[in-house]
Structure formats: structure tokens, C-alpha cells
Coordinates of C-alpha atoms in Angstrom, one line a residue:
Chain A
M559 CA 31.6 -6.1 6.4
K560 CA 28.5 -4.3 3.9
T561 CA 28.4 -7.8 1.1
T562 CA 25.3 -6.1 -1.2
I563 CA 24.7 -8.1 -4.4
I564 CA 22.8 -5.3 -6.3
E565 CA 21.1 -7.2 -9.4
R566 CA 19.8 -5.4 -12.2
I567 CA 16.5 -3.6 -13.0
E568 CA 16.1 -5.5 -16.6
D569 CA 16.5 -9.6 -14.1
K570 CA 13.2 -8.1 -11.7
L571 CA 11.3 -6.6 -14.8
Y572 CA 11.9 -9.6 -17.1
Q573 CA 10.0 -11.0 -14.1
N574 CA 6.6 -10.0 -14.2
R575 CA 3.9 -10.1 -17.7
Y576 CA 3.1 -7.5 -18.8
L577 CA 1.2 -6.4 -21.4
V578 CA 2.8 -3.3 -24.3
D579 CA 0.7 -1.0 -25.4
T580 CA 3.3 -0.4 -28.7
G581 CA 3.8 3.5 -29.6
R582 CA 0.5 5.0 -27.2
P583 CA 3.2 5.7 -23.6
H584 CA 0.9 6.3 -21.8
I585 CA 4.0 8.8 -19.6
T586 CA 5.3 11.1 -21.4
V587 CA 7.9 13.8 -20.3
R588 CA 8.1 17.8 -21.8
P589 CA 10.8 18.7 -23.8
H590 CA 13.5 20.7 -21.7
L591 CA 16.6 22.1 -21.6
S592 CA 17.9 20.8 -18.0
P593 CA 15.4 18.5 -16.0
S594 CA 13.8 20.2 -12.3
P595 CA 15.6 18.9 -9.3
S596 CA 12.1 16.5 -9.6
L597 CA 12.0 15.2 -12.6
L598 CA 15.8 14.6 -12.4
A599 CA 15.5 12.1 -8.7
L600 CA 13.0 10.4 -11.2
T601 CA 15.9 8.8 -12.5
K602 CA 17.3 7.2 -9.3
I603 CA 13.8 6.9 -7.4
C604 CA 11.0 4.9 -10.0
P605 CA 10.9 1.8 -9.1
A606 CA 10.9 0.5 -12.4
K607 CA 13.8 2.9 -13.9
C608 CA 11.8 3.6 -16.5
Y609 CA 13.9 7.6 -16.4
E610 CA 17.3 8.1 -17.7
L611 CA 19.3 10.7 -18.4
N612 CA 20.4 10.8 -22.2
E613 CA 23.4 12.5 -23.2
I614 CA 22.8 15.8 -23.4
G615 CA 21.3 15.4 -19.7
Q616 CA 18.0 15.7 -20.5
V617 CA 15.2 13.1 -18.7
A618 CA 13.9 10.0 -21.0
I619 CA 11.2 8.1 -20.1
V620 CA 10.6 4.0 -22.2
S621 CA 7.3 3.4 -19.8
D622 CA 7.5 -0.5 -21.1
G623 CA 8.4 -1.5 -18.1
C624 CA 6.2 0.6 -15.4
L625 CA 5.2 -0.6 -12.5
E626 CA 1.7 1.9 -12.5
C627 CA 3.1 2.4 -9.2
G628 CA 2.3 6.9 -9.6
T629 CA 5.8 7.5 -7.6
C630 CA 6.5 10.2 -11.3
R631 CA 2.6 10.9 -10.9
V632 CA 3.1 12.2 -7.6
L633 CA 6.0 14.3 -7.6
C634 CA 6.3 15.6 -11.3
E635 CA 2.3 15.7 -12.7
A636 CA 1.6 19.4 -11.1
S637 CA 5.0 21.2 -12.7
G638 CA 3.9 19.7 -16.1
D639 CA 7.4 18.0 -16.3
I640 CA 5.5 15.3 -16.8
K641 CA 2.1 14.2 -19.0
W642 CA 0.5 11.3 -16.7
N643 CA -2.0 8.4 -17.5
Y644 CA -2.8 5.1 -17.5
P645 CA -2.6 2.7 -20.1
R646 CA -5.5 2.0 -21.6
G647 CA -8.0 -0.9 -20.9
G648 CA -5.6 -3.9 -20.1
F649 CA -2.9 -3.2 -20.7
G650 CA 0.2 -2.4 -19.4
V651 CA 1.7 -4.6 -16.0
L652 CA -1.2 -7.0 -15.0
F653 CA 0.4 -8.5 -11.6
K654 CA 0.6 -12.8 -11.7
F655 CA 0.7 -11.8 -7.3
G656 CA 0.2 -8.7 -6.9
Chain B
M593 CA -24.6 0.6 -22.2
T594 CA -24.9 4.5 -22.6
Q595 CA -28.9 3.0 -23.2
S596 CA -29.0 1.8 -19.3
K597 CA -28.4 4.8 -16.4
F598 CA -26.8 2.1 -12.7
D599 CA -28.0 2.8 -9.7
A600 CA -24.1 2.8 -8.8
I601 CA -20.6 3.8 -10.6
V602 CA -17.9 2.5 -8.5
V603 CA -14.8 2.8 -9.9
G604 CA -11.9 0.2 -9.7
A605 CA -11.9 -3.5 -8.6
G606 CA -9.7 -3.9 -5.0
M607 CA -10.7 -3.8 -1.4
S608 CA -12.8 -0.8 -0.6
G609 CA -14.8 -1.0 -4.8
N610 CA -15.0 -5.5 -3.8
A611 CA -16.4 -4.0 -0.5
A612 CA -18.9 -1.0 -2.1
A613 CA -20.1 -3.0 -5.3
Y614 CA -21.1 -6.0 -3.4
S615 CA -23.0 -4.9 -0.9
M616 CA -25.1 -2.5 -2.9
A617 CA -25.2 -5.6 -5.5
R618 CA -26.7 -7.9 -3.2
R619 CA -29.7 -5.2 -1.6
G620 CA -30.3 -5.0 -5.3
L621 CA -28.9 -1.5 -6.4
K622 CA -28.1 -1.9 -10.4
V623 CA -24.6 -1.3 -10.3
L624 CA -21.4 -1.7 -12.5
Q625 CA -18.2 -2.3 -11.8
L626 CA -15.2 -1.3 -13.7
E627 CA -11.4 -2.0 -13.6
R628 CA -8.9 -1.2 -15.6
G629 CA -6.5 -4.7 -15.3
E630 CA -7.4 -8.4 -17.0
H631 CA -9.2 -8.8 -14.7
S632 CA -10.2 -7.7 -10.5
G633 CA -6.8 -7.8 -9.1
S634 CA -4.5 -7.1 -12.1
K635 CA -3.9 -4.0 -10.8
N636 CA -3.6 -4.2 -7.2
V637 CA -0.8 -4.9 -4.6
Q638 CA -0.2 -5.2 -1.3
G639 CA 1.3 -7.1 1.4
A640 CA -0.3 -8.4 2.3
I641 CA -2.2 -9.5 5.7
L642 CA -6.4 -10.0 5.5
Y643 CA -8.3 -8.8 8.7
A644 CA -11.1 -11.7 9.1
D645 CA -13.8 -9.7 10.7
M646 CA -14.6 -6.4 8.2
L647 CA -14.3 -9.2 5.3
E648 CA -17.0 -11.2 7.8
A649 CA -18.3 -8.2 8.3
I650 CA -19.3 -8.4 4.9
I651 CA -18.9 -12.1 3.8
P652 CA -19.4 -14.4 6.4
N653 CA -19.0 -16.9 5.7
F654 CA -15.7 -15.9 3.2
R655 CA -14.0 -18.8 4.7
D656 CA -15.5 -21.0 2.6
D657 CA -13.8 -20.4 -0.4
A658 CA -11.6 -17.2 -0.3
P659 CA -8.4 -17.6 -1.3
L660 CA -6.5 -17.4 2.0
E661 CA -2.5 -18.4 2.5
R662 CA -2.3 -18.9 6.0
H663 CA -2.9 -17.6 8.9
L664 CA -0.8 -15.3 11.6
V665 CA 0.1 -17.0 14.5
E666 CA 3.3 -15.2 15.2
Q667 CA 4.1 -11.2 14.5
R668 CA 8.3 -10.0 14.5
F669 CA 9.0 -6.4 15.2
W670 CA 12.2 -6.4 14.6
L671 CA 15.0 -2.9 15.2
M672 CA 17.1 -3.2 12.5
D673 CA 21.3 -1.8 12.4
D674 CA 23.5 -3.3 9.3
S675 CA 24.5 -6.1 10.6
S676 CA 21.5 -6.5 13.5
H677 CA 18.6 -7.0 14.6
T678 CA 17.0 -6.4 18.2
G679 CA 13.2 -8.1 18.2
V680 CA 10.1 -8.7 19.7
H681 CA 8.3 -11.3 19.4
Y682 CA 4.8 -12.3 19.9
R683 CA 3.6 -15.8 19.0
S684 CA 0.7 -17.1 20.5
G685 CA -1.5 -20.7 20.5
D686 CA -4.4 -18.3 20.7
F687 CA -5.0 -17.1 16.9
N688 CA -4.5 -21.0 16.4
E689 CA -8.7 -20.4 17.0
L690 CA -12.2 -21.6 14.9
K691 CA -12.6 -18.6 13.0
P692 CA -8.5 -17.1 13.3
N693 CA -8.5 -13.1 12.8
R694 CA -5.9 -12.2 10.3
Y695 CA -4.5 -14.1 7.0
T696 CA -1.8 -13.5 4.3
I697 CA -3.9 -13.2 0.7
I698 CA -2.2 -12.8 -2.8
R699 CA -4.4 -9.7 -4.4
A700 CA -4.5 -10.7 -7.4
Q701 CA -6.3 -14.4 -6.6
F702 CA -8.1 -12.9 -4.0
D703 CA -9.4 -10.1 -5.4
K704 CA -10.9 -12.1 -8.5
W705 CA -12.9 -14.0 -5.6
F706 CA -13.8 -11.4 -4.4
S707 CA -14.8 -10.4 -7.7
H708 CA -16.8 -13.1 -8.1
K709 CA -18.8 -12.4 -5.2
V710 CA -19.5 -9.3 -6.4
R711 CA -20.9 -10.6 -9.8
E712 CA -22.3 -13.9 -8.3
A713 CA -24.7 -11.2 -6.3
G714 CA -26.0 -9.6 -9.6
G715 CA -23.0 -7.1 -10.8
T716 CA -21.9 -6.0 -13.6
V717 CA -18.0 -6.6 -13.8
L718 CA -16.6 -4.8 -16.6
C719 CA -12.3 -4.9 -17.1
E720 CA -9.8 -3.9 -19.7
T721 CA -11.4 -0.2 -18.9
T722 CA -10.2 2.9 -17.6
A723 CA -12.5 5.2 -16.5
T724 CA -10.7 8.6 -17.9
R725 CA -12.8 11.2 -16.8
L726 CA -16.5 11.8 -14.5
A727 CA -18.9 13.6 -15.8
W728 CA -21.4 16.2 -15.4
D729 CA -24.7 18.4 -15.1
L730 CA -24.8 21.4 -15.9
S731 CA -26.2 21.5 -12.2
G732 CA -22.6 20.4 -11.2
K733 CA -23.5 17.1 -10.1
V734 CA -21.9 13.7 -10.8
I735 CA -24.2 11.9 -13.5
G736 CA -21.5 8.5 -14.2
V737 CA -18.7 8.8 -15.7
H738 CA -16.2 8.1 -19.5
T739 CA -14.5 5.2 -19.9
D740 CA -11.6 4.9 -22.9
R741 CA -13.5 1.7 -24.5
E742 CA -16.2 3.8 -26.6
G743 CA -20.5 4.2 -26.3
G744 CA -19.6 7.9 -24.8
V745 CA -20.8 8.3 -21.3
I746 CA -21.9 5.9 -18.7
L747 CA -24.2 7.4 -16.4
A748 CA -25.3 6.5 -13.3
D749 CA -27.3 7.9 -9.7
V750 CA -24.3 7.7 -7.7
V751 CA -20.0 7.1 -9.1
V752 CA -17.9 5.5 -5.9
L753 CA -14.4 6.4 -6.4
A754 CA -12.5 3.1 -5.3
E755 CA -9.0 4.1 -7.5
G756 CA -7.0 3.4 -5.4
V757 CA -4.2 6.1 -4.2
N758 CA -3.1 7.3 -7.3
G759 CA -6.9 7.7 -8.9
L760 CA -7.8 9.2 -11.9
L761 CA -10.9 10.3 -12.0
G762 CA -11.5 12.2 -8.2
T763 CA -7.7 14.3 -8.3
R764 CA -8.5 15.6 -12.1
A765 CA -11.9 16.8 -11.2
G766 CA -10.5 18.7 -8.1
L767 CA -12.4 16.1 -5.5
R768 CA -9.6 15.7 -3.8
D769 CA -6.0 16.4 -4.5
M770 CA -2.6 15.0 -5.6
P771 CA -1.8 13.0 -2.6
K772 CA 2.2 15.4 -1.6
S773 CA 5.0 13.3 -2.2
E774 CA 5.6 13.9 2.2
N775 CA 2.0 11.7 2.4
V776 CA 2.5 8.8 0.7
A777 CA 4.7 5.8 0.5
L778 CA 6.6 4.3 -2.3
A779 CA 6.7 0.1 -1.5
V780 CA 8.7 -2.2 -3.8
K781 CA 7.8 -6.1 -3.0
E782 CA 8.9 -9.5 -4.9
M783 CA 7.6 -12.4 -4.1
H784 CA 10.2 -15.4 -3.3
F785 CA 9.0 -19.0 -4.5
M786 CA 9.7 -22.1 -1.5
P787 CA 8.4 -25.5 -0.9
E788 CA 6.1 -24.7 1.9
D789 CA 8.0 -27.5 4.5
V790 CA 10.8 -25.3 3.7
I791 CA 9.2 -22.8 4.7
A792 CA 7.5 -23.9 7.9
E793 CA 10.6 -25.3 9.0
R794 CA 12.7 -21.7 8.9
F795 CA 9.3 -20.1 10.7
G796 CA 8.1 -22.8 13.3
L797 CA 5.0 -23.2 11.6
S798 CA 3.1 -26.2 11.4
G799 CA 0.3 -26.5 9.5
S800 CA -1.8 -23.4 7.8
E801 CA 0.1 -21.1 10.2
G802 CA 1.4 -18.0 9.0
C803 CA 4.3 -15.7 10.8
V804 CA 5.1 -11.5 9.7
I805 CA 7.7 -10.2 10.5
E806 CA 7.6 -5.4 10.2
A807 CA 10.9 -4.4 10.2
G808 CA 12.0 -1.1 10.9
G809 CA 16.0 1.3 11.3
T810 CA 18.7 1.8 9.3
I811 CA 17.4 0.0 6.0
S812 CA 15.9 3.3 5.4
R813 CA 18.8 4.7 6.3
G814 CA 17.6 7.1 7.9
M815 CA 14.0 7.8 5.8
A816 CA 10.3 6.7 7.0
G817 CA 10.4 3.1 6.6
L818 CA 9.7 -0.3 6.4
G819 CA 11.0 -3.7 5.6
F820 CA 8.2 -6.5 5.7
L821 CA 8.1 -9.7 5.3
Y822 CA 4.9 -12.1 5.2
T823 CA 5.0 -16.5 4.8
N824 CA 2.7 -17.5 2.4
K825 CA 1.9 -20.6 1.7
E826 CA 4.4 -21.3 -0.7
S827 CA 6.9 -18.4 -0.9
I828 CA 7.7 -15.8 1.0
S829 CA 6.3 -11.9 0.0
V830 CA 9.4 -9.7 0.8
G831 CA 9.6 -5.6 0.7
I832 CA 10.0 -1.6 2.4
G833 CA 7.9 1.8 2.0
C834 CA 9.8 4.4 2.2
L835 CA 8.1 8.6 1.7
V836 CA 8.4 9.6 -1.3
S837 CA 9.6 12.8 -0.1
G838 CA 12.7 11.1 1.5
L839 CA 13.5 8.8 -1.8
A840 CA 13.2 12.2 -3.8
E841 CA 14.9 14.2 -1.6
G842 CA 18.4 11.3 -0.8
M843 CA 17.7 10.7 -4.6
E844 CA 17.7 6.7 -2.9
N845 CA 16.8 3.5 -5.4
P846 CA 13.5 2.2 -4.1
Y847 CA 15.2 -1.4 -5.4
R848 CA 18.9 -0.6 -4.2
L849 CA 16.7 -0.5 -0.7
L850 CA 15.4 -4.5 -1.3
D851 CA 18.1 -5.7 -2.6
A852 CA 19.9 -4.1 0.8
F853 CA 16.5 -5.5 3.4
K854 CA 17.3 -8.7 1.5
Q855 CA 21.2 -9.3 2.3
H856 CA 20.3 -8.4 5.7
P857 CA 22.4 -10.9 8.0
S858 CA 18.9 -11.1 9.5
I859 CA 16.9 -11.9 6.4
R860 CA 19.2 -13.5 3.8
P861 CA 19.3 -17.3 5.3
L862 CA 15.2 -17.0 5.6
L863 CA 15.1 -16.1 1.7
A864 CA 17.6 -19.0 1.1
G865 CA 17.1 -20.6 -2.5
S866 CA 13.8 -19.0 -3.3
E867 CA 12.7 -18.7 -6.5
I868 CA 11.4 -15.5 -6.7
K869 CA 8.5 -14.7 -9.5
E870 CA 7.8 -10.7 -9.7
Y871 CA 8.5 -7.4 -8.6
A872 CA 6.4 -5.2 -7.8
A873 CA 5.9 -1.3 -6.6
H874 CA 2.9 0.3 -5.0
L875 CA 2.2 4.2 -3.6
I876 CA 0.8 3.4 0.3
P877 CA -1.2 6.9 1.9
E878 CA 1.4 7.3 5.2
G879 CA -0.7 11.5 5.7
G880 CA -3.8 10.2 8.0
F881 CA -6.0 12.1 9.1
K882 CA -5.2 15.5 8.4
A883 CA -4.9 14.0 4.5
I884 CA -7.8 12.5 4.7
P885 CA -10.2 14.4 1.7
Q886 CA -13.5 15.8 1.7
L887 CA -15.3 12.3 1.0
F888 CA -19.1 12.7 -0.3
G889 CA -20.6 15.2 -3.1
N890 CA -23.3 15.2 -5.4
G891 CA -23.6 12.0 -7.1
W892 CA -20.0 10.6 -5.7
V893 CA -18.1 9.5 -2.3
V894 CA -15.2 8.6 -2.0
V895 CA -14.2 4.6 -0.5
G896 CA -10.8 3.5 0.5
D897 CA -7.1 4.4 -0.6
A898 CA -7.7 7.4 -2.8
A899 CA -10.2 8.5 0.8
Q900 CA -6.6 8.3 2.2
L901 CA -8.2 6.3 4.4
N902 CA -5.2 4.3 6.2
N903 CA -3.3 3.3 8.9
A904 CA 0.4 3.6 9.1
V905 CA 0.9 3.5 12.1
H906 CA -0.1 -0.7 12.6
R907 CA -0.5 -1.1 9.6
E908 CA -3.1 -1.5 8.3
G909 CA -4.7 -0.4 5.1
S910 CA -6.7 -2.6 3.5
N911 CA -9.5 -3.3 6.6
L912 CA -10.2 0.6 6.1
A913 CA -10.4 0.1 2.9
M914 CA -13.2 -3.1 3.3
T915 CA -15.4 -1.0 5.5
S916 CA -15.2 2.2 4.1
G917 CA -16.9 0.6 0.9
L918 CA -19.1 -1.4 3.0
M919 CA -20.8 1.9 4.9
A920 CA -20.7 3.8 1.1
G921 CA -22.4 0.9 -0.1
E922 CA -25.2 1.1 2.6
A923 CA -25.4 5.3 2.7
I924 CA -26.5 5.0 -0.5
F925 CA -28.9 2.1 -0.6
Q926 CA -31.1 3.2 2.4
V927 CA -30.8 7.0 0.8
K928 CA -31.8 5.1 -2.1
S929 CA -34.2 3.2 -0.3
R930 CA -36.2 6.4 0.9
G931 CA -36.4 7.1 -2.8
G932 CA -33.9 10.1 -2.2
L933 CA -31.4 11.6 -4.9
M934 CA -27.7 11.6 -4.4
T935 CA -27.3 14.6 -2.8
K936 CA -24.7 15.9 -0.9
R937 CA -26.6 16.5 2.0
N938 CA -27.9 12.8 1.1
L939 CA -24.7 11.6 0.7
S940 CA -23.8 12.6 4.0
L941 CA -24.6 9.5 5.6
Y942 CA -21.9 8.2 4.6
K943 CA -19.9 10.1 6.6
G944 CA -21.9 9.7 9.6
I945 CA -21.9 5.9 9.7
L946 CA -17.7 6.1 8.6
D947 CA -17.4 8.7 12.3
K948 CA -19.5 6.6 14.2
S949 CA -16.8 3.5 12.8
F950 CA -13.3 2.2 14.1
V951 CA -11.9 4.0 10.9
M952 CA -11.9 7.6 12.0
K953 CA -11.2 6.9 15.7
D954 CA -7.9 5.0 14.8
L955 CA -7.1 7.5 12.4
I956 CA -7.9 10.5 14.7
K957 CA -6.4 9.1 18.0
H958 CA -3.0 8.8 15.7
K959 CA -3.7 12.0 13.5
D960 CA 0.4 13.4 15.1
L961 CA 2.1 11.0 14.5
P962 CA 3.2 10.6 10.3
S963 CA 4.2 14.8 10.6
L964 CA 6.8 13.4 12.9
L965 CA 8.0 10.7 11.5
H966 CA 7.9 12.1 8.9
T967 CA 10.3 14.9 10.7
D968 CA 12.3 13.7 13.0
S969 CA 12.2 10.7 10.2
H970 CA 16.5 11.2 10.4
N971 CA 16.6 10.5 14.8
F972 CA 13.6 7.9 14.4
F973 CA 15.1 5.7 11.5
M974 CA 18.5 6.1 12.3
T975 CA 19.7 7.3 15.4
Y976 CA 18.2 5.6 18.0
P977 CA 18.6 1.6 15.8
T978 CA 21.8 1.6 16.0
L979 CA 22.2 3.2 19.8
I980 CA 19.7 0.1 20.2
S981 CA 21.5 -2.7 18.8
Q982 CA 24.8 -1.1 20.3
A983 CA 22.3 -1.0 23.8
A984 CA 21.8 -4.7 23.8
Q985 CA 25.3 -6.4 22.5
N986 CA 26.6 -4.1 25.4
F987 CA 24.6 -5.5 27.4
V988 CA 25.2 -9.1 26.0
R989 CA 28.8 -9.5 25.1
V990 CA 31.4 -11.1 27.7
D991 CA 34.2 -9.7 27.8
G992 CA 35.7 -8.9 31.4
A993 CA 35.0 -5.5 31.5
P994 CA 32.9 -5.2 34.8
K995 CA 28.7 -4.2 33.8
I996 CA 28.3 -1.1 35.5
N997 CA 31.5 0.5 32.9
R998 CA 29.2 -1.1 29.9
E999 CA 25.6 0.5 32.4
K1000 CA 26.7 3.8 31.7
A1001 CA 28.9 3.6 28.0
T1002 CA 25.1 2.5 27.4
A1003 CA 23.6 5.8 28.4
A1004 CA 26.7 7.6 28.0
S1005 CA 26.0 7.0 24.1
F1006 CA 21.8 8.0 24.5
I1007 CA 23.0 11.2 26.3
K1008 CA 25.7 11.9 23.1
A1009 CA 23.8 11.7 20.3
R1010 CA 20.6 13.1 21.1
S1011 CA 21.4 15.4 24.7
R1012 CA 19.2 15.0 27.6
W1013 CA 17.3 17.6 26.4
G1014 CA 16.6 15.6 23.1
L1015 CA 15.3 12.3 24.8
I1016 CA 13.0 13.7 27.2
S1017 CA 11.5 15.2 24.4
D1018 CA 11.6 12.9 21.7
A1019 CA 9.6 10.9 25.0
V1020 CA 7.4 13.3 25.1
R1021 CA 6.3 13.7 21.3
S1022 CA 6.3 9.9 21.1
A1023 CA 4.1 9.1 23.9
A1024 CA 1.6 12.7 23.4
S1025 CA 1.6 11.6 18.7
W1026 CA 0.4 8.3 20.2
R1027 CA -2.6 9.1 22.6

């Protein structure tokens, strides 16, 4: 009944403009043995799919495609699971339309 | 920069920040505005609908040169299940008025224009500068901000925190809490481009007329959420937002929700053949009146989304943001002009003005609705939309079954799904939260 065509997130992000601050990620994940439920949720609900499980079941982040929405901050900053900042002025996503 | 002291620093160049900066600069205050994007608007995301009256109160002749897309003549509210929508459409020729009430806009362009007005009024706008924390004196008064640029603290009598729902400064300083996951929605949005005449034909529009669709139902898979589709001049903004708590509990993927919304048989034909040029995400404050933090203190005020001033029920946010920015600017000007210091006591004038306005009155009116939708989201976003679709289909489909049997089946399906007591309770609670 449903024919949901899944578009790849990479294709979506490819439309956007970014100025990546190379070597200075604005978000980092605290080293952990196994992820907390909130940290694990980020692998699903991050709208830019920045968070992924690595081969040993830990959550890792590549923040290059970050849309700076703050969802991960709301869920995981208080617990210390992640360290969150905005990119330096001028860097990060640069919306053409917003 | 460190040598000069400003009357006010405004952190952020969205709707509330621009309104505050403009209203103060226009009255001759020495204003510095900080924006972390390459230009004002490049970090901002909204649907977006502009409410003319609130901007008119700030810039009366804005229609002369503001980048406006379409003025809205039609609003559609859709209740959706997986294959249908049941809708209420309101369209009126009255909206083709000399000074239209609502427009669609594109925020990156609109905010750039608004920021230009701030500069024209004499404000200093410093882009590509992220404010990192507040600066305090020993008495506990805010005296300025630190930024990620070299040069130390920038000083001012008062700091206007217009830093958005995910603002760093106020939360880091403990002036307000981080938003809770049940009080913010994550919205994802795409910009679909197509020729102007194709949009006009699909939505039955002429000239600069516009149409918006707001849609709720099974598209949010039982979470509290809303889909939307707004016509711009030669593009369509399409998106969906759900509470972060719902997404996290259900481990739902927001862009898959958006893709499913786009593939819905009621939406797909409206977007057919479009070219996607941007994908954005943004948090929307949804906690309503009960989530509003302390709005002023010694040397600071907070406005707009950072103050959770958003009316989720009526999908109004930018107008509350603009109005709160304007009122903060007015309060600061009044304190300044009578020679007062920017103390907590004097700045309470801001809240006094805001309390008398539609901003607080509207938020108080709907103060119980956010928690109702949050706690009962499955019924409101899954059960009822499905039942209503079945009822509508029962009413419309003709297959030889007697009408009395169909009506009984419809009534029975409601009672089976929610029980008599459940239906009455939902109705009473909904009505009560609306008053």
C-alpha cells in the first residue's frame, strides 16, 4: 500500500552550503563503553545523521553536515554525553533560504 | 571595539533581535548587534509566514521594499491518515486587500533586509561573530559579552538575548534552563522549486496570491507533530515537526517522516517535478506559557524563541518574537531616557509592557494545551485521524449498504477505539484547554 521512497540523507545535505571549520569540530562525544539511551537515540533522530554507531557499538559523530538545530544538545548536553558549541562565527551551515 | 561601550548589545539577528536592535537604534541608542552567520539570516530557519501587523508596528512602510513572497488568501487544515485527508479550507477574497495580513517569506532573504534596516537606523551589525558567554561585574550585573573574536569583552549597559531557542548565553549563565525535550519540536524542511505558473495552477492562485496547508494525523506516527506546505513565489516550503521527546522515545527518523509526508497521495502531486535546493532543520519552542523563563534581570532581557514566546496552537512565533523585541527595545529606551540604570527593577518594565500585549494573553489562553497534546498524543495524532477518515469515507462511499448501518458502524468504531467515557473526557479536556 505504501510506496515510501527513501532518499539518502547525503543527497539532501549535498544541496546545502557549508563552510567546514576543518579540524575544529563544534560537537564532541564523551568516550564511553556503551551509549546511554539518549545518545543512542541521536543515531536515529539527528536530522543530519551526524551520529552513527561504530563497529564496536559506540556512538561517534562527524559534525560536518550539522544543521545546528540543537536537538542533540537538548537530549545529551546536561548528562555530559556530548560537548556542544556553535561553530566559530561564519563557519558551519550557511542557509541560502532558511 | 573593547574601548567603546554600547547602550545595548543584541545577541542574534533573527526576528526578535532585529526588532529590538531596530527600535533602539531608531531612537538614537548606541546599539551593537552580534550575528554568528556570514550575514543576518544565514543561520535562521522558519516555515515561513510573516504576520504583517506586527512588522507594521515596527516598520510601517515595510511593503515598499521587504522581500515578500505571496500574500495568503487560502488556508487549508488537513487531518490525515495514510491514504486520505479530511480538510477544512478557508479562502477569502477579503485577503486580497490593500495591506495584506499575512505573507510567505524566505528567512535568509527577509532577515538580510531587516538587518539592513537596523544599519540604516544607525545600529552596528557585526556578523561572523559568535557570542560565547556573558560578562558580569562583581555585583552580579551583566555588563557585556565575550565573543569568539579577539579583543576581549564588549561592554554595554544592557544585553538583549535574542539568541533563539538553542541560545548559548542565557542557558550557560543559568538565567534560564535548557529546553526540555517535551517542550521543543524538531522541524525538518525542504525547499522545492518550480515555475511560478505551475504553483499558481496547482493551488488555484493568481498574481501574488498564496496558499498554505497545515496537516496533522498519522503522518507523525502517533507523536505530537504537524506537517506543513507553504507556497512561495517560485518555490514550496514543505516540512514536518515533532516533539523531540516523541522522536527520541520512538527512535523515529525525522527525514524519513518528511519523505513519507512528501509521498502521501495528497501531497505528492503538489510537489511533482520540483527541484530540491535546500534541506534545513530547526527547533521550535512548544512549551507555551508554562515554559517561559525569567524574562529580565540586572543588565539583561530575553526575547523571542529564547524566551519560549511561541504560540504552537496558532502556529505563531515570528510575530511574538518581533513584538517582544520591539517591547524590550521600548522598555530599554524608556529606562535610558529617564536616566535610569539597567537594573532588574527598572527592566521589569519590559515584562509589564509584554503582559498587557497579545503575546502573554494568547499564551495564557492556551497554557494547558501543550501538556494535553503531549500526554495524549497517540489519540490526537493517530486514533482520531484514522477514525475521522473512516467516518468520512463511510459517508461518501456508495455501495448499496443502507445509510443507517453505515452510521451505526461509524459510531461503533469511535466507541470501540476510545470508549464513551474516553470520548467525553477527550472532548471536555480539549475544550477546557482551549478556553
